[in-house]
PDB file of C-alpha atoms in Angstrom:
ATOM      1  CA  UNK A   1     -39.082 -22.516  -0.163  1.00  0.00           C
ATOM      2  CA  UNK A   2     -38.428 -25.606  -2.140  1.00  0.00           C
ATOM      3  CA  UNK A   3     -40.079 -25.676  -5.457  1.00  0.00           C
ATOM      4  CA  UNK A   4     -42.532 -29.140  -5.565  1.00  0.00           C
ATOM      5  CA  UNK A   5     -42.136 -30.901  -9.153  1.00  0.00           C
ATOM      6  CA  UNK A   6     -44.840 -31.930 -11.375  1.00  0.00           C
ATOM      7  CA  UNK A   7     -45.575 -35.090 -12.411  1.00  0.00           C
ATOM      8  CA  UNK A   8     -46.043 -36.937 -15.394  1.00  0.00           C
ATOM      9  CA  UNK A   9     -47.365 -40.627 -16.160  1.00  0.00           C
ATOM     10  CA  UNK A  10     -45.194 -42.924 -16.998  1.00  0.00           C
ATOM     11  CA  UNK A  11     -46.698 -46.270 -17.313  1.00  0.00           C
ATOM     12  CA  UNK A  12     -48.133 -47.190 -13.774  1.00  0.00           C
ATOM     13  CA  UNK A  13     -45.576 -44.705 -12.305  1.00  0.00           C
ATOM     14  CA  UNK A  14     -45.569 -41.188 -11.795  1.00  0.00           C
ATOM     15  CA  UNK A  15     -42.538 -39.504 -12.506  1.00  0.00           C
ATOM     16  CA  UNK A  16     -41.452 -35.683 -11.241  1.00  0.00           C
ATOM     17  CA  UNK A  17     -40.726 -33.205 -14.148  1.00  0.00           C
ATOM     18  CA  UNK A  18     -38.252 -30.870 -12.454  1.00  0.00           C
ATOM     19  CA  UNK A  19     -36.333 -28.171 -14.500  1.00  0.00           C
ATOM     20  CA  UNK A  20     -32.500 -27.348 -14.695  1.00  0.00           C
ATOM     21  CA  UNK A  21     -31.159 -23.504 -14.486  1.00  0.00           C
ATOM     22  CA  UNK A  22     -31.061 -23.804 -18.254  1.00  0.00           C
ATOM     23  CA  UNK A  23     -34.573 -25.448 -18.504  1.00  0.00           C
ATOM     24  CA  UNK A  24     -34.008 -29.865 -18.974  1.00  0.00           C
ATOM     25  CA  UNK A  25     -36.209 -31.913 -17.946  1.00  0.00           C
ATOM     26  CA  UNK A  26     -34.844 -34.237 -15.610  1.00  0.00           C
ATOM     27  CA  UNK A  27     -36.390 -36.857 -12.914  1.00  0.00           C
ATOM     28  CA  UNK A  28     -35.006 -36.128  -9.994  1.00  0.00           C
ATOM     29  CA  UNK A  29     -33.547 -33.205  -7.957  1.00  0.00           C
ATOM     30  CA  UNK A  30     -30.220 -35.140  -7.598  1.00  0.00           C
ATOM     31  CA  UNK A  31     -29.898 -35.264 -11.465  1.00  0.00           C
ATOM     32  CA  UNK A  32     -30.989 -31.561 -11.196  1.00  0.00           C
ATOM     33  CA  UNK A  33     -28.127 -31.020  -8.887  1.00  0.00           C
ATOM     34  CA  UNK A  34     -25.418 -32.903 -11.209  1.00  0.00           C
ATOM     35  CA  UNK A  35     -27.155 -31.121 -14.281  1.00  0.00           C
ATOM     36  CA  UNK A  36     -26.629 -27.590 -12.557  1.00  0.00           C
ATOM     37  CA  UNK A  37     -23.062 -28.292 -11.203  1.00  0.00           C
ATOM     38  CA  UNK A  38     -22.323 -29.338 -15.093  1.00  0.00           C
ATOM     39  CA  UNK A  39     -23.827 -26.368 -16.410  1.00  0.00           C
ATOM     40  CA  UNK A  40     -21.699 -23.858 -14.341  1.00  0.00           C
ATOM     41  CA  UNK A  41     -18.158 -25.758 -14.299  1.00  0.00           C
ATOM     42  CA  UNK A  42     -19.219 -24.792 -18.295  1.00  0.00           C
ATOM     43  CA  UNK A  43     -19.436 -28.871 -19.339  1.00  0.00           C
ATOM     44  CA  UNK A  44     -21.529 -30.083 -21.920  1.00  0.00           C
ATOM     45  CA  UNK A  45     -23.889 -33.305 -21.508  1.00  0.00           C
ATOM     46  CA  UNK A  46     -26.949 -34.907 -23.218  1.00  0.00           C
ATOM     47  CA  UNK A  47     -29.581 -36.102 -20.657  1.00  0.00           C
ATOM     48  CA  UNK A  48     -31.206 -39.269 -21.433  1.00  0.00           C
ATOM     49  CA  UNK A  49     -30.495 -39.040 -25.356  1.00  0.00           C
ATOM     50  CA  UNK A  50     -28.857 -42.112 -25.807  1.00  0.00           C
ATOM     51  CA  UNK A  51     -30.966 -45.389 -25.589  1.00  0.00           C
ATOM     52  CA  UNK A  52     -28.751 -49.190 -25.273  1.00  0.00           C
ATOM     53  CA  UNK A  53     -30.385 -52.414 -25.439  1.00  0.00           C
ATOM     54  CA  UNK A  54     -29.524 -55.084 -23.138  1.00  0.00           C
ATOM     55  CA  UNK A  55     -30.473 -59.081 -23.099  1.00  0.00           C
ATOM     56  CA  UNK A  56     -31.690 -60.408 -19.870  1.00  0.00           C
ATOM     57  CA  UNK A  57     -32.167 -63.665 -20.355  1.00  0.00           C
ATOM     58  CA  UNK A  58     -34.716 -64.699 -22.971  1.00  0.00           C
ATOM     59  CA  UNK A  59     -36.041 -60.746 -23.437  1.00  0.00           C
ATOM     60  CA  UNK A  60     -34.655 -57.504 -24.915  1.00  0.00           C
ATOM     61  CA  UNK A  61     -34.890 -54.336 -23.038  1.00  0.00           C
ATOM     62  CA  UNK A  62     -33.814 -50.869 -23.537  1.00  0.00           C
ATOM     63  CA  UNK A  63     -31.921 -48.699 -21.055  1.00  0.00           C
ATOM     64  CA  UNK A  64     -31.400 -45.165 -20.792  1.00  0.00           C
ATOM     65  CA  UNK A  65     -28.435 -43.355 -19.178  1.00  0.00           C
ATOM     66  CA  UNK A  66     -28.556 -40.327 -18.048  1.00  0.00           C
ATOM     67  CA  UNK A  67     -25.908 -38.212 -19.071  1.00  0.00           C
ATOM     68  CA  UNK A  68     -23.973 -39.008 -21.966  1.00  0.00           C
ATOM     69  CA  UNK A  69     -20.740 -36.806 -23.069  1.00  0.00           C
ATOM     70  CA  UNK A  70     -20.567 -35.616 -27.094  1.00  0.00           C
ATOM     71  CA  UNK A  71     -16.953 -35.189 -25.868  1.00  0.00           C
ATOM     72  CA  UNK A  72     -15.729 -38.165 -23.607  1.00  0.00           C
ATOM     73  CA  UNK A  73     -16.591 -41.948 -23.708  1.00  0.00           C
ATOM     74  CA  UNK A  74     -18.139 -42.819 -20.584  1.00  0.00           C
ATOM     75  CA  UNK A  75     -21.761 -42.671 -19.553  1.00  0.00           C
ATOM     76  CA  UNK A  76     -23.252 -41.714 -16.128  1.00  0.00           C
ATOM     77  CA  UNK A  77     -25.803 -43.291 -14.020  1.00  0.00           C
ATOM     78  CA  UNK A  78     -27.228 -41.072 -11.393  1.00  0.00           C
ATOM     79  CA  UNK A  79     -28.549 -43.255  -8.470  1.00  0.00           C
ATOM     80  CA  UNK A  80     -30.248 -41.755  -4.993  1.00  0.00           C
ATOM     81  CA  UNK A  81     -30.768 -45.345  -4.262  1.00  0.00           C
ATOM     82  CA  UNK A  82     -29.205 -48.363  -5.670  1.00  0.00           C
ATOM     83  CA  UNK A  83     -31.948 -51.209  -5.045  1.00  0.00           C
ATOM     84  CA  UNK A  84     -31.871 -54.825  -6.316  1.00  0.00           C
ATOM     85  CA  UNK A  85     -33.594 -54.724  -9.595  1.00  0.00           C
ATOM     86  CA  UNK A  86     -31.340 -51.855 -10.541  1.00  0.00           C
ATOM     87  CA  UNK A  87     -27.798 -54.212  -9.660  1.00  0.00           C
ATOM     88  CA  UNK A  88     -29.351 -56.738 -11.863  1.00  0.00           C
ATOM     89  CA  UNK A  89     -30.051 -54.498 -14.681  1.00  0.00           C
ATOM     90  CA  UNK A  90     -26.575 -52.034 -14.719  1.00  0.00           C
ATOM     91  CA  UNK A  91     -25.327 -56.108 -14.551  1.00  0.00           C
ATOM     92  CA  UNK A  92     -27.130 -56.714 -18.021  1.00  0.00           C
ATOM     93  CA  UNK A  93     -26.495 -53.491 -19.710  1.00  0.00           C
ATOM     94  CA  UNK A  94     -23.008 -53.620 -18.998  1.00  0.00           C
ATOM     95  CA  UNK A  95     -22.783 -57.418 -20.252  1.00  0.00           C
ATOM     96  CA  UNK A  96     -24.938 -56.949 -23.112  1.00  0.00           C
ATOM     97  CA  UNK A  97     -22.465 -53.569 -24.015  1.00  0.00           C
ATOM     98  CA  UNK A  98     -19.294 -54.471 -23.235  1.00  0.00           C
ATOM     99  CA  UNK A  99     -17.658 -51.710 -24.866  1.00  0.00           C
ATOM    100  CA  UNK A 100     -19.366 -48.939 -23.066  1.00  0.00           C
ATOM    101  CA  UNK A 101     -17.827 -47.544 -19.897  1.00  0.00           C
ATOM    102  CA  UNK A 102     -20.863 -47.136 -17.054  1.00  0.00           C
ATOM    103  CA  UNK A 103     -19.930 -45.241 -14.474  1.00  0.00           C
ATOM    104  CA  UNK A 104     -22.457 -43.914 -11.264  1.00  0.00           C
ATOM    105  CA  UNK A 105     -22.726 -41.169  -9.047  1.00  0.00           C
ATOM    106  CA  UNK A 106     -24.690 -41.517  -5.959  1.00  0.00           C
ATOM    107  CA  UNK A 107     -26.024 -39.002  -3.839  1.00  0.00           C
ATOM    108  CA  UNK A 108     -24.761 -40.821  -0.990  1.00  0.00           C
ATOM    109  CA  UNK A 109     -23.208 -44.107   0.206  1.00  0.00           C
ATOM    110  CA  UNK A 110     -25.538 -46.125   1.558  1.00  0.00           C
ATOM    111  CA  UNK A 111     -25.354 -49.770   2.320  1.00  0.00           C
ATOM    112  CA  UNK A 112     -27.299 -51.686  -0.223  1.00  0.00           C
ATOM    113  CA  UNK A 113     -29.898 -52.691   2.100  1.00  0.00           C
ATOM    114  CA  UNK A 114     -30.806 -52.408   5.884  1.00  0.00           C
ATOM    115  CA  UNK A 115     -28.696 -54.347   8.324  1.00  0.00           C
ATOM    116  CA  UNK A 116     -26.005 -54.844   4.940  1.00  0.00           C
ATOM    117  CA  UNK A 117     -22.433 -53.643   5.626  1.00  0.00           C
ATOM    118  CA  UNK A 118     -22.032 -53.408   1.788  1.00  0.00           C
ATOM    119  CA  UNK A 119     -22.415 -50.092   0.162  1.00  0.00           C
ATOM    120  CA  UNK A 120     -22.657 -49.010  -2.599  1.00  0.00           C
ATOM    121  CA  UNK A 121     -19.352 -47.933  -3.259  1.00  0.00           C
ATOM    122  CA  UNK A 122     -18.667 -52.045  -2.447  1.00  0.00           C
ATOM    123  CA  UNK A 123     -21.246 -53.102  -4.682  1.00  0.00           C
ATOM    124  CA  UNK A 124     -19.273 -50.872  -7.880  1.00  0.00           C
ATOM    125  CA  UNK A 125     -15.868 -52.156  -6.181  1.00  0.00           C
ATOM    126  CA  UNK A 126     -16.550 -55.970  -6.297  1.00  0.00           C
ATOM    127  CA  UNK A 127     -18.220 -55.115  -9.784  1.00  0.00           C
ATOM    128  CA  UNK A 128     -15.868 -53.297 -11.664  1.00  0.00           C
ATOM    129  CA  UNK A 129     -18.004 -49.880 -12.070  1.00  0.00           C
ATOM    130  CA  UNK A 130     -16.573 -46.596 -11.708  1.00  0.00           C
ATOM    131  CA  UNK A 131     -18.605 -44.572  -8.557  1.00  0.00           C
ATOM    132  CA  UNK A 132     -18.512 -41.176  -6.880  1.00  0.00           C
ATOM    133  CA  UNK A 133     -20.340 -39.634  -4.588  1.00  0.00           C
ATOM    134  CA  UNK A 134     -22.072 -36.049  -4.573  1.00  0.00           C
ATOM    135  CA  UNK A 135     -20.988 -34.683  -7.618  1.00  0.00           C
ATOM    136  CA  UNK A 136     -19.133 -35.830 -10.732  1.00  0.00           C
ATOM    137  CA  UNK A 137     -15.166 -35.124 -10.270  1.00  0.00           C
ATOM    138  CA  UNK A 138     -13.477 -32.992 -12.071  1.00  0.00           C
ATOM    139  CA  UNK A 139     -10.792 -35.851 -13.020  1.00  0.00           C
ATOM    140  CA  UNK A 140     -13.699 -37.722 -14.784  1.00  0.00           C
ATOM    141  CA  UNK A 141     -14.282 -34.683 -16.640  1.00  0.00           C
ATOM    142  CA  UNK A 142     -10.541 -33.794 -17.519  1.00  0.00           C
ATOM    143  CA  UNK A 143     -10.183 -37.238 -19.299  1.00  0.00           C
TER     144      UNK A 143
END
């Protein structure tokens, strides 16, 4: 029987609390997923620790990944769904840190909206972002 998150207020939005094996807090059960499969190929991450600002155009916002490596120089954006305002803003955090490699993992490979043929692996493709798909590879990790 699947275990049914609680919920905490963020803002207008309600967001799930859902534990890791080894007791993180993280969002959703795909980043619980990624965060267990880390935990027992013995690889060590921060979740949501590291906070970079980005410009959109005439405001400053922060952004959050979710996993960032002690040990390895890329970031990792976990995405179930990768919807318009998210494009725009992985667009501005990567141009307003230009030195940071952004990579994503999606839970699947959907097209970017119904009746696109883009998906997102297209999307990362035509914008120069690393992707994969399920699960973080182990190459990613060996770097």
């Amino acid at each position: 029987m699947p275990i049914k998150p609680s919920y905490r207020s963020k803002g207008n939005a309600k967001k799930p609390i859902i534990s890791t094996k080894t007791g993180i807090k993280v969002r959703s059960r795909l980043e619980q997923r990624v965060a267990d499969d880390l935990t027992a190929r013995g690889i060590k991450y921060l979740y949501e620790k590291e906070k970079l600002k980005y410009t959109v155009p005439a405001s400053e916002h922060v952004y959050t990944p979710d996993l960032t490596f002690k040990s390895r120089k890329w970031i990792c954006e976990i995405k179930g769904v990768l919807d318009f305002e998210t494009q725009k803003k992985m667009l501005h955090v990567r141009a307003s840190n230009p030195d940071r490699d952004i990579r994503f993992l999606f839970q699947r490979d959907n097209v970017i909206r119904r009746g696109s043929k883009t998906r997102y692996s297209d999307w990362c493709n035509k914008h120069g972002f690393l992707y994969a798909i399920g699960k973080i590879p182990q190459e990613w990790l060996d770097e």
